[in-house]
Short mmCIF file of C-alpha atoms and ligand atoms in Angstrom, two decimals:
data_model
loop_
_atom_site.label_atom_id
_atom_site.label_comp_id
_atom_site.label_asym_id
_atom_site.label_seq_id
_atom_site.Cartn_x
_atom_site.Cartn_y
_atom_site.Cartn_z
CA MET A 216 26.51 -20.00 20.52
CA THR A 217 28.28 -16.87 19.16
CA ARG A 218 27.56 -13.70 21.14
CA ALA A 219 25.47 -10.98 19.47
CA ASP A 220 26.94 -7.51 18.88
CA SER A 221 23.85 -5.89 20.39
CA ALA A 222 20.34 -6.65 21.66
CA VAL A 223 16.96 -4.98 21.13
CA ASP A 224 13.34 -5.82 21.91
CA ILE A 225 12.28 -5.80 18.25
CA LEU A 226 14.22 -6.14 15.01
CA VAL A 227 12.30 -4.94 11.94
CA VAL A 228 13.71 -6.55 8.78
CA GLY A 229 13.16 -4.62 5.52
CA ALA A 230 13.44 -0.85 5.06
CA GLY A 231 10.69 -0.35 2.45
CA ALA A 232 7.77 1.96 3.25
CA ALA A 233 6.19 -0.63 5.56
CA GLY A 234 9.36 -1.51 7.50
CA LEU A 235 10.25 2.16 7.99
CA CYS A 236 6.73 2.95 9.31
CA ALA A 237 6.78 -0.13 11.57
CA ALA A 238 10.14 0.83 13.11
CA LEU A 239 8.92 4.39 13.76
CA ALA A 240 5.59 3.25 15.27
CA LEU A 241 7.20 0.59 17.49
CA ALA A 242 9.87 3.02 18.71
CA ASN A 243 7.13 5.62 19.44
CA SER A 244 5.43 3.01 21.55
CA GLY A 245 8.51 2.68 23.78
CA HIS A 246 10.21 -0.50 22.52
CA SER A 247 13.93 -0.64 21.75
CA VAL A 248 14.04 -1.15 17.99
CA ALA A 249 16.57 -1.93 15.25
CA LEU A 250 15.77 -1.64 11.55
CA ALA A 251 17.69 -3.83 9.10
CA GLY A 252 17.98 -3.62 5.32
CA PRO A 253 19.38 -1.42 2.56
CA LEU A 254 17.66 1.83 1.60
CA GLU A 255 16.08 1.37 -1.84
CA ALA A 256 14.16 4.28 -3.33
CA ALA A 257 13.73 3.45 -7.01
CA SER A 258 12.00 6.04 -9.17
CA ASN A 259 9.75 3.75 -11.24
CA GLY A 260 6.69 5.92 -11.74
CA ARG A 261 4.99 4.36 -8.74
CA THR A 262 2.96 6.26 -6.17
CA VAL A 263 0.87 5.19 -3.21
CA ALA A 264 -2.61 6.53 -2.56
CA LEU A 265 -3.17 6.47 1.19
CA PHE A 266 -6.71 6.77 2.51
CA GLU A 267 -8.07 8.61 5.56
CA GLY A 268 -7.59 5.62 7.90
CA SER A 269 -3.88 5.55 6.98
CA LEU A 270 -3.58 9.33 7.33
CA ARG A 271 -5.08 9.09 10.83
CA PHE A 272 -2.53 6.44 11.74
CA LEU A 273 0.30 8.62 10.36
CA ARG A 274 -1.06 11.66 12.23
CA ALA A 275 -1.26 9.64 15.46
CA GLN A 276 2.38 8.61 14.94
CA LYS A 277 3.29 12.29 14.28
CA LEU A 278 4.67 11.31 10.85
CA TRP A 279 2.11 13.12 8.72
CA PRO A 280 3.48 16.70 9.05
CA ASP A 281 6.69 15.52 7.32
CA LEU A 282 4.76 13.76 4.55
CA ALA A 283 1.94 16.24 3.84
CA SER A 284 4.21 18.60 1.89
CA ILE A 285 4.98 15.89 -0.72
CA ALA A 286 1.38 14.63 -1.00
CA ALA A 287 -1.57 15.59 -3.20
CA LYS A 288 -5.05 15.33 -1.74
CA ILE A 289 -7.76 13.18 -3.33
CA VAL A 290 -11.24 14.64 -2.85
CA ALA A 291 -13.17 12.26 -5.10
CA ILE A 292 -12.83 9.04 -7.09
CA ASP A 293 -14.70 8.68 -10.40
CA LEU A 294 -15.21 5.14 -11.70
CA ILE A 295 -15.97 4.96 -15.42
CA ASP A 296 -16.85 1.67 -17.10
CA ALA A 297 -14.95 1.23 -20.36
CA THR A 298 -15.45 -2.53 -20.83
CA ASN A 299 -18.08 -2.16 -23.60
CA ALA A 300 -20.19 -4.62 -21.62
CA PRO A 301 -23.46 -5.69 -23.31
CA VAL A 302 -25.39 -4.35 -20.27
CA PRO A 303 -25.27 -0.65 -19.28
CA ILE A 304 -22.91 0.02 -16.37
CA PRO A 305 -23.26 3.55 -14.97
CA SER A 306 -20.38 5.75 -13.85
CA LEU A 307 -19.96 6.14 -10.12
CA THR A 308 -18.43 8.90 -8.00
CA PHE A 309 -17.21 8.60 -4.42
CA ALA A 310 -16.74 12.04 -2.86
CA ALA A 311 -15.14 12.96 0.46
CA ASP A 312 -17.83 15.49 1.42
CA GLU A 313 -20.47 12.71 1.23
CA ILE A 314 -18.97 11.24 4.41
CA GLY A 315 -17.99 14.52 6.05
CA LEU A 316 -14.29 14.50 5.12
CA ASN A 317 -12.14 17.18 3.41
CA ALA A 318 -10.32 14.48 1.46
CA LEU A 319 -10.53 10.72 0.92
CA GLY A 320 -6.77 10.46 1.12
CA ALA A 321 -3.48 11.54 -0.40
CA ASN A 322 -1.17 10.39 -3.18
CA ILE A 323 2.62 10.30 -2.68
CA GLU A 324 5.47 9.26 -4.99
CA ASN A 325 6.93 6.00 -3.69
CA ASP A 326 10.57 7.01 -3.73
CA LYS A 327 9.85 10.34 -2.00
CA LEU A 328 7.82 8.56 0.68
CA VAL A 329 10.63 6.07 1.37
CA LEU A 330 13.29 8.82 1.50
CA ARG A 331 11.21 10.99 3.89
CA LEU A 332 10.50 8.04 6.19
CA ALA A 333 14.17 7.01 6.09
CA ASP A 334 15.10 10.53 7.14
CA LEU A 335 12.66 10.33 10.07
CA VAL A 336 14.22 7.00 11.09
CA ARG A 337 17.72 8.50 10.82
CA ARG A 338 16.70 11.36 13.14
CA ASN A 339 15.07 9.03 15.69
CA PRO A 340 17.60 8.21 18.45
CA ASP A 341 15.52 5.21 19.58
CA ILE A 342 16.02 3.26 16.33
CA ARG A 343 19.27 1.47 15.61
CA ARG A 344 19.79 1.36 11.82
CA VAL A 345 21.71 -1.44 10.09
CA GLU A 346 21.81 -1.04 6.30
CA ASP A 347 22.58 -4.68 5.64
CA LEU A 348 20.63 -7.80 4.63
CA VAL A 349 19.72 -10.36 7.27
CA ALA A 350 21.00 -13.73 5.99
CA ASP A 351 19.81 -16.09 8.71
CA ILE A 352 18.07 -16.39 12.06
CA GLU A 353 19.02 -18.58 15.01
CA TYR A 354 16.65 -19.35 17.86
CA HIS A 355 17.62 -19.63 21.50
CA THR A 356 15.61 -20.18 24.65
CA ASP A 357 14.37 -16.64 25.21
CA GLY A 358 14.97 -14.87 21.92
CA VAL A 359 16.21 -14.95 18.37
CA THR A 360 19.47 -13.83 16.76
CA ALA A 361 19.58 -12.22 13.33
CA VAL A 362 22.77 -13.01 11.43
CA PHE A 363 23.61 -10.35 8.84
CA ALA A 364 25.35 -10.88 5.50
CA SER A 365 28.33 -9.01 6.99
CA GLY A 366 28.51 -11.49 9.88
CA ARG A 367 27.15 -8.98 12.39
CA ARG A 368 24.60 -10.39 14.87
CA ILE A 369 21.69 -8.76 16.72
CA ASP A 370 19.61 -10.42 19.45
CA ALA A 371 15.89 -9.63 19.64
CA LYS A 372 12.78 -10.84 21.38
CA LEU A 373 10.84 -10.51 18.14
CA ILE A 374 11.52 -10.19 14.42
CA VAL A 375 9.03 -8.15 12.40
CA ALA A 376 9.36 -9.35 8.81
CA ALA A 377 8.76 -6.43 6.42
CA ASP A 378 11.13 -7.85 3.82
CA GLY A 379 8.70 -7.94 0.91
CA GLN A 380 7.05 -10.58 -1.27
CA ARG A 381 10.05 -12.91 -1.40
CA SER A 382 10.62 -12.57 2.36
CA THR A 383 13.69 -14.48 3.54
CA MET A 384 12.47 -14.17 7.14
CA ARG A 385 9.16 -15.88 6.25
CA LYS A 386 11.05 -18.79 4.66
CA LYS A 387 13.48 -19.08 7.59
CA ALA A 388 10.47 -19.24 9.94
CA GLY A 389 9.01 -22.08 7.84
CA ILE A 390 5.84 -20.19 6.92
CA GLY A 391 4.44 -21.29 3.56
CA THR A 392 2.49 -19.23 1.02
CA ARG A 393 -0.35 -19.54 -1.46
CA ARG A 394 0.43 -17.80 -4.76
CA TRP A 395 -1.48 -17.08 -7.93
CA THR A 396 -0.98 -14.96 -11.04
CA TYR A 397 -3.12 -12.74 -13.28
CA PRO A 398 -2.70 -12.26 -17.05
CA GLN A 399 -1.88 -8.60 -16.42
CA VAL A 400 1.06 -6.23 -16.14
CA ALA A 401 0.76 -2.81 -14.46
CA LEU A 402 2.31 0.10 -16.34
CA THR A 403 3.15 2.91 -13.91
CA VAL A 404 4.38 6.39 -14.79
CA LEU A 405 4.16 10.00 -13.61
CA LEU A 406 2.52 12.36 -16.08
CA ALA A 407 2.42 16.11 -16.66
CA HIS A 408 -0.75 17.25 -18.43
CA GLU A 409 -2.44 20.26 -19.97
CA ARG A 410 -5.57 20.55 -17.82
CA PRO A 411 -6.03 20.39 -13.99
CA HIS A 412 -7.11 17.23 -12.19
CA HIS A 413 -9.18 19.15 -9.59
CA ASP A 414 -7.89 16.73 -6.89
CA ARG A 415 -9.93 13.86 -8.38
CA SER A 416 -8.78 10.34 -9.13
CA ILE A 417 -10.29 8.79 -12.26
CA GLU A 418 -10.48 5.04 -12.81
CA PHE A 419 -11.43 3.65 -16.24
CA HIS A 420 -12.48 0.00 -15.95
CA THR A 421 -11.35 -1.88 -19.07
CA ARG A 422 -11.40 -5.56 -20.02
CA SER A 423 -7.74 -5.87 -19.08
CA GLY A 424 -8.23 -4.13 -15.69
CA PRO A 425 -8.39 -0.55 -14.41
CA CYS A 426 -6.52 2.38 -15.90
CA THR A 427 -6.26 4.92 -13.10
CA LEU A 428 -5.08 8.52 -12.86
CA VAL A 429 -4.31 9.82 -9.37
CA PRO A 430 -3.53 13.48 -8.57
CA LEU A 431 0.03 14.63 -7.81
CA PRO A 432 1.25 18.03 -6.61
CA PRO A 433 2.80 20.48 -9.12
CA ARG A 434 6.56 20.24 -9.75
CA GLY A 435 8.59 23.02 -11.36
CA GLU A 436 7.06 24.00 -14.68
CA ALA A 437 4.61 21.10 -14.53
CA GLN A 438 1.54 22.60 -12.85
CA HIS A 439 -0.81 19.68 -13.53
CA ARG A 440 0.49 16.23 -12.72
CA SER A 441 -0.97 12.78 -12.06
CA SER A 442 0.31 9.26 -11.64
CA LEU A 443 -0.90 6.40 -13.80
CA VAL A 444 -1.50 2.75 -12.96
CA TRP A 445 -2.70 0.95 -16.09
CA LEU A 446 -3.31 -2.80 -16.04
CA MET A 447 -2.96 -4.47 -19.42
CA SER A 448 -2.16 -7.82 -21.02
CA PRO A 449 1.51 -8.91 -21.00
CA GLN A 450 1.56 -8.57 -24.82
CA GLU A 451 0.33 -4.96 -24.68
CA ALA A 452 2.84 -4.21 -21.92
CA GLN A 453 5.63 -5.68 -24.05
CA ARG A 454 4.60 -3.51 -27.00
CA ARG A 455 4.44 -0.34 -24.86
CA HIS A 456 7.80 -1.18 -23.27
CA GLY A 457 9.42 -0.45 -26.60
CA LEU A 458 7.55 2.82 -27.29
CA ASP A 459 9.28 6.17 -27.51
CA ALA A 460 8.23 8.52 -24.60
CA ASP A 461 6.13 10.82 -26.81
CA TYR A 462 4.26 7.89 -28.41
CA LEU A 463 3.61 6.36 -24.99
CA ALA A 464 2.30 9.69 -23.62
CA ALA A 465 -0.04 10.04 -26.63
CA ASP A 466 -1.17 6.42 -26.19
CA ILE A 467 -2.01 7.10 -22.53
CA ALA A 468 -3.83 10.38 -23.33
CA HIS A 469 -5.94 8.45 -25.87
CA GLU A 470 -6.73 5.65 -23.38
CA VAL A 471 -7.97 8.18 -20.79
CA GLU A 472 -10.21 9.83 -23.41
CA GLU A 473 -8.02 13.01 -23.57
CA ILE A 474 -9.60 13.94 -20.23
CA TYR A 475 -6.66 16.20 -19.26
CA GLY A 476 -5.64 17.19 -22.79
CA GLU A 477 -2.05 16.60 -23.94
CA MET A 478 0.27 14.59 -21.72
CA ARG A 479 4.00 14.05 -21.35
CA LEU A 480 5.92 11.53 -19.25
CA ASP A 481 7.32 13.03 -16.03
CA SER A 482 9.26 9.89 -15.00
CA ASP A 483 10.53 6.66 -16.47
CA PRO A 484 7.75 4.08 -16.78
CA GLY A 485 7.70 0.94 -14.62
CA PHE A 486 6.23 -2.47 -15.56
CA PHE A 487 5.00 -4.85 -12.82
CA PRO A 488 3.59 -8.36 -13.52
CA MET A 489 0.44 -8.86 -11.44
CA ALA A 490 0.25 -11.67 -8.89
CA GLY A 491 -1.29 -12.48 -5.56
CA MET A 492 0.26 -14.04 -2.48
CA ARG A 493 -1.02 -14.83 1.01
CA ALA A 494 1.19 -16.22 3.76
CA ALA A 495 -0.25 -19.35 5.39
CA ARG A 496 0.14 -17.74 8.83
CA LEU A 497 0.83 -14.19 10.07
CA THR A 498 3.10 -15.32 12.88
CA GLY A 499 5.65 -18.00 13.71
CA ARG A 500 8.15 -18.62 16.46
CA ARG A 501 9.28 -15.10 17.52
CA ILE A 502 8.28 -13.65 14.18
CA ALA A 503 5.40 -11.49 12.93
CA LEU A 504 4.86 -10.94 9.21
CA ILE A 505 3.59 -7.57 8.00
CA ALA A 506 2.88 -5.91 4.64
CA GLU A 507 4.06 -7.55 1.42
CA ALA A 508 5.81 -10.30 3.36
CA ALA A 509 2.27 -11.37 4.39
CA HIS A 510 0.06 -10.35 1.44
CA THR A 511 0.38 -9.12 -2.13
CA PHE A 512 -2.37 -8.30 -4.61
CA PRO A 513 -2.93 -6.12 -7.69
CA PRO A 514 -3.16 -2.36 -7.06
CA LEU A 515 -6.95 -2.15 -7.47
CA ALA A 516 -8.61 0.31 -5.11
CA ALA A 517 -5.09 1.17 -3.84
CA GLN A 518 -5.22 -1.21 -0.88
CA GLY A 519 -1.60 -2.49 -0.52
CA LEU A 520 0.19 -0.08 1.79
CA ASN A 521 -3.13 0.96 3.36
CA LEU A 522 -3.60 -2.62 4.56
CA SER A 523 0.07 -2.78 5.59
CA LEU A 524 -0.37 0.27 7.82
CA ARG A 525 -3.29 -1.49 9.48
CA ASP A 526 -1.00 -4.53 10.03
CA ILE A 527 1.40 -2.15 11.76
CA ALA A 528 -1.37 -0.52 13.82
CA ALA A 529 -2.61 -3.96 14.96
CA LEU A 530 0.91 -5.20 15.75
CA THR A 531 1.84 -2.03 17.64
CA SER A 532 -1.33 -2.29 19.69
CA SER A 533 -0.75 -6.01 20.59
CA LEU A 534 2.86 -5.36 21.54
CA GLU A 535 1.91 -2.29 23.57
CA THR A 536 -0.50 -4.48 25.57
CA ALA A 537 2.32 -7.01 26.06
CA ARG A 538 4.76 -4.32 27.20
CA GLN A 539 2.30 -2.84 29.68
CA ALA A 540 1.50 -6.31 31.08
CA ARG A 541 5.27 -7.08 31.24
CA GLU A 542 4.66 -10.02 28.88
CA ASP A 543 7.31 -11.28 26.47
CA VAL A 544 6.83 -9.16 23.27
CA GLY A 545 7.93 -12.14 21.16
CA GLY A 546 5.80 -14.62 23.13
CA ALA A 547 2.82 -16.65 21.93
CA ALA A 548 0.17 -14.44 23.63
CA ALA A 549 1.32 -11.20 21.97
CA LEU A 550 1.64 -12.87 18.56
CA HIS A 551 -1.76 -14.53 18.87
CA ARG A 552 -3.38 -11.16 19.63
CA TYR A 553 -1.82 -9.65 16.49
CA ALA A 554 -2.90 -12.52 14.22
CA ALA A 555 -6.44 -12.62 15.63
CA ALA A 556 -6.86 -8.87 15.12
CA GLN A 557 -5.47 -8.66 11.60
CA GLU A 558 -6.22 -11.96 9.78
CA PRO A 559 -9.88 -11.07 9.03
CA ASP A 560 -8.90 -7.69 7.51
CA ILE A 561 -6.29 -9.36 5.28
CA ASP A 562 -8.74 -12.11 4.22
CA ILE A 563 -11.40 -9.58 3.20
CA ARG A 564 -8.98 -7.44 1.15
CA VAL A 565 -7.20 -10.32 -0.60
CA ARG A 566 -10.51 -11.97 -1.59
CA GLY A 567 -12.26 -8.70 -2.42
CA ILE A 568 -9.50 -7.50 -4.75
CA ASP A 569 -9.34 -10.92 -6.43
CA VAL A 570 -13.11 -10.94 -7.15
CA LEU A 571 -13.10 -7.32 -8.35
CA ASN A 572 -10.15 -7.91 -10.68
CA ARG A 573 -11.52 -11.15 -12.14
CA SER A 574 -14.96 -9.57 -12.62
CA MET A 575 -13.41 -7.03 -15.00
CA LEU A 576 -11.37 -9.64 -16.86
CA SER A 577 -14.39 -11.88 -17.43
CA ASP A 578 -16.70 -11.09 -20.35
CA ALA A 579 -19.36 -13.59 -19.23
CA LEU A 580 -22.80 -11.94 -19.35
CA PRO A 581 -23.87 -12.94 -15.79
CA VAL A 582 -20.66 -11.40 -14.39
CA ASP A 583 -21.26 -8.17 -16.35
CA MET A 584 -24.86 -8.12 -15.10
CA LEU A 585 -23.76 -8.52 -11.50
CA ARG A 586 -21.16 -5.77 -11.90
CA GLY A 587 -23.76 -3.50 -13.55
CA LEU A 588 -26.23 -4.21 -10.75
CA GLY A 589 -23.63 -3.35 -8.11
CA PHE A 590 -22.78 -0.05 -9.84
CA PHE A 591 -26.48 0.81 -10.30
CA ALA A 592 -27.26 0.10 -6.66
CA MET A 593 -24.32 2.16 -5.43
CA SER A 594 -25.01 5.08 -7.74
CA ALA A 595 -28.74 5.17 -6.83
CA LEU A 596 -28.57 4.39 -3.10
CA GLY A 597 -26.72 7.04 -1.12
CA PRO A 598 -26.54 5.04 2.16
CA LEU A 599 -25.04 2.01 0.35
CA ARG A 600 -22.50 4.18 -1.51
CA ARG A 601 -21.51 5.97 1.70
CA ALA A 602 -21.16 2.65 3.56
CA ALA A 603 -18.90 1.27 0.79
CA LEU A 604 -16.85 4.47 0.78
CA ARG A 605 -16.44 4.48 4.56
CA GLU A 606 -15.34 0.83 4.48
CA GLY A 607 -12.80 1.67 1.75
CA VAL A 608 -11.21 4.67 3.44
CA LEU A 609 -11.91 3.99 7.14
CA PRO A 610 -12.36 0.20 7.58
CA HIS A 611 -14.89 -0.54 10.31
CA HIS A 612 -12.98 -3.05 12.37
CA ARG A 613 -10.02 -0.72 12.97
CA ARG A 614 -11.70 1.29 15.69
CA GLN A 615 -8.40 2.80 16.80
CA LEU A 616 -8.04 4.41 13.34
CA ARG A 617 -11.59 5.75 13.35
CA SER A 618 -10.97 7.46 16.67
CA ALA A 619 -7.42 8.57 15.76
CA PRO A 620 -6.67 12.24 15.00
CA ARG A 621 -8.60 13.98 12.23
CA PRO A 622 -7.02 16.91 10.39
CA THR A 623 -6.63 20.01 12.55
CA PRO A 624 -9.25 22.68 11.71
CA GLY A 625 -8.02 24.83 8.86
CA ALA A 626 -5.55 22.18 7.60
CA ILE A 627 -5.82 21.36 3.90
CA PHE A 628 -6.19 17.64 4.67
C1 FAD B 752 1.89 -0.84 -9.39
C2 FAD B 752 1.63 -0.74 -7.91
C3 FAD B 752 0.85 0.30 -7.42
C4 FAD B 752 0.57 0.39 -6.05
N1 FAD B 752 -0.25 1.39 -5.60
C5 FAD B 752 -0.58 1.44 -4.29
C6 FAD B 752 -1.43 2.45 -3.78
O1 FAD B 752 -1.89 3.34 -4.52
N2 FAD B 752 -1.77 2.44 -2.47
C7 FAD B 752 -1.28 1.50 -1.61
O2 FAD B 752 -1.63 1.52 -0.43
N3 FAD B 752 -0.43 0.53 -2.05
C8 FAD B 752 -0.05 0.49 -3.36
N4 FAD B 752 0.81 -0.47 -3.80
C9 FAD B 752 1.47 -1.35 -2.81
C10 FAD B 752 2.69 -0.60 -2.18
O3 FAD B 752 3.51 -0.09 -3.21
C11 FAD B 752 3.50 -1.50 -1.27
O4 FAD B 752 2.64 -1.98 -0.29
C12 FAD B 752 4.62 -0.68 -0.64
O5 FAD B 752 5.59 -0.44 -1.61
C13 FAD B 752 5.23 -1.27 0.59
O6 FAD B 752 5.90 -2.44 0.33
P1 FAD B 752 6.73 -3.19 1.47
O7 FAD B 752 7.45 -2.20 2.32
O8 FAD B 752 5.85 -4.18 2.14
O9 FAD B 752 7.75 -4.04 0.61
P2 FAD B 752 9.00 -3.58 -0.27
O10 FAD B 752 8.84 -2.20 -0.77
O11 FAD B 752 9.23 -4.67 -1.24
O12 FAD B 752 10.18 -3.54 0.80
C14 FAD B 752 10.82 -4.70 1.24
C15 FAD B 752 12.22 -4.31 1.68
O13 FAD B 752 12.82 -5.43 2.32
C16 FAD B 752 14.18 -5.46 1.97
N5 FAD B 752 14.70 -6.81 2.18
C17 FAD B 752 14.43 -7.93 1.47
N6 FAD B 752 15.09 -8.99 2.00
C18 FAD B 752 15.78 -8.51 3.08
C19 FAD B 752 16.66 -9.10 4.04
N7 FAD B 752 16.96 -10.41 4.00
N8 FAD B 752 17.21 -8.32 5.00
C20 FAD B 752 16.90 -6.99 5.07
N9 FAD B 752 16.08 -6.37 4.17
C21 FAD B 752 15.54 -7.13 3.20
C22 FAD B 752 14.22 -5.01 0.52
O14 FAD B 752 15.51 -4.53 0.21
C23 FAD B 752 13.14 -3.93 0.52
O15 FAD B 752 13.69 -2.64 0.79
C24 FAD B 752 1.11 -0.58 -5.16
C25 FAD B 752 1.90 -1.62 -5.65
C26 FAD B 752 2.15 -1.70 -7.02
C27 FAD B 752 3.00 -2.84 -7.53
#
């Protein structure tokens, strides 16, 4: 066996938003940590809306003060049915003050989030940073060695795979996946517009999926900005791919019923084919999967990174228990605790998003009726609406997030 160049407790593989957060949280919890992978911060019009549960996790990790200045708060979400269904489907509003919060969450540009987190990692003396791809893993009796593309080697007790949908670590660990596709492409872009968004997110439900505007903070001359995630058929995406920026902006303004007046593109657009993926298991020998290495689904209800932060919270908590009990952090007991805590959350989100998405795509009358009934019930019954809202922004089975820090009095959010 070739000797490793260094050894750590935990090697996080993948320096996307999830891997960066995982490395910071695990280092905060006292483990020796290395983070592997190149820094990629593409500006592709993508943002992430993070809900109150995620903000509490970020506050608890002392990461939020560095992120708040690049975030826009979301105080309400308006859902507007635009499917032309044969049954009436009422509009629905979820508002933060209904459940005693200042904000439901915050929206942050993806590339800015990744760069800020990478800066926090760079300033953290307890995280060893290797900006290289891991090419292979080799097991030995009491650990695992990551072999980098450069030939460098790092020994660890545990690998945390945060290396995205096509995770090499997942394949090397022999963990299979279930995959499916949707006849949809998401168009993402940042927009500057004429009228203010009043900190509200607006979601138009169409027959090809939701078309959602989410608030962004002002930038330079652009006082009123939002991000767009618009799900459409691959043919429509192809057509819009070729559009001149002004035509595309006018097309978007028309689709959102001119709600904010004139619009102009404030970034290049991005186009993302929609698919789902679920790893067969969350853990393997000395490996724990998190985030998009474990689950991928369309960006309905903005659940992706929110769920990933709960993966990280669950993993950090299981490994903290292992560390305190002087257990092996890469051992079966610690990994079993993580999987048992997080599998149900992942199952609910993956299935829930799938049903919600397919219910919009289907024009079968019974499906429309069920959707209409759900919207009617939630708009008429306050307790039901508040329960659904709480479950969306502060999921019930993550007690540690519910009890985690709220905003300090006087803070904006
Ligand atoms: C259109 C769209 C809108 C979205 N909106 C929201 C939203 O509003 N709210 C929300 O919560 N979520 C949202 N999401 C999901 C969110 O963007 C992702 O969860 C988030 O980007 C985090 O991804 P990740 O870190 O798991 O994976 P990635 O960003 O894919 O990062 C994986 C990293 O691993 C690295 N890597 C790969 N292989 C290796 C290797 N062998 N060695 C080392 N490194 C490796 C890659 O270079 C990459 O940097 C959205 C997604 C889409 C597509």
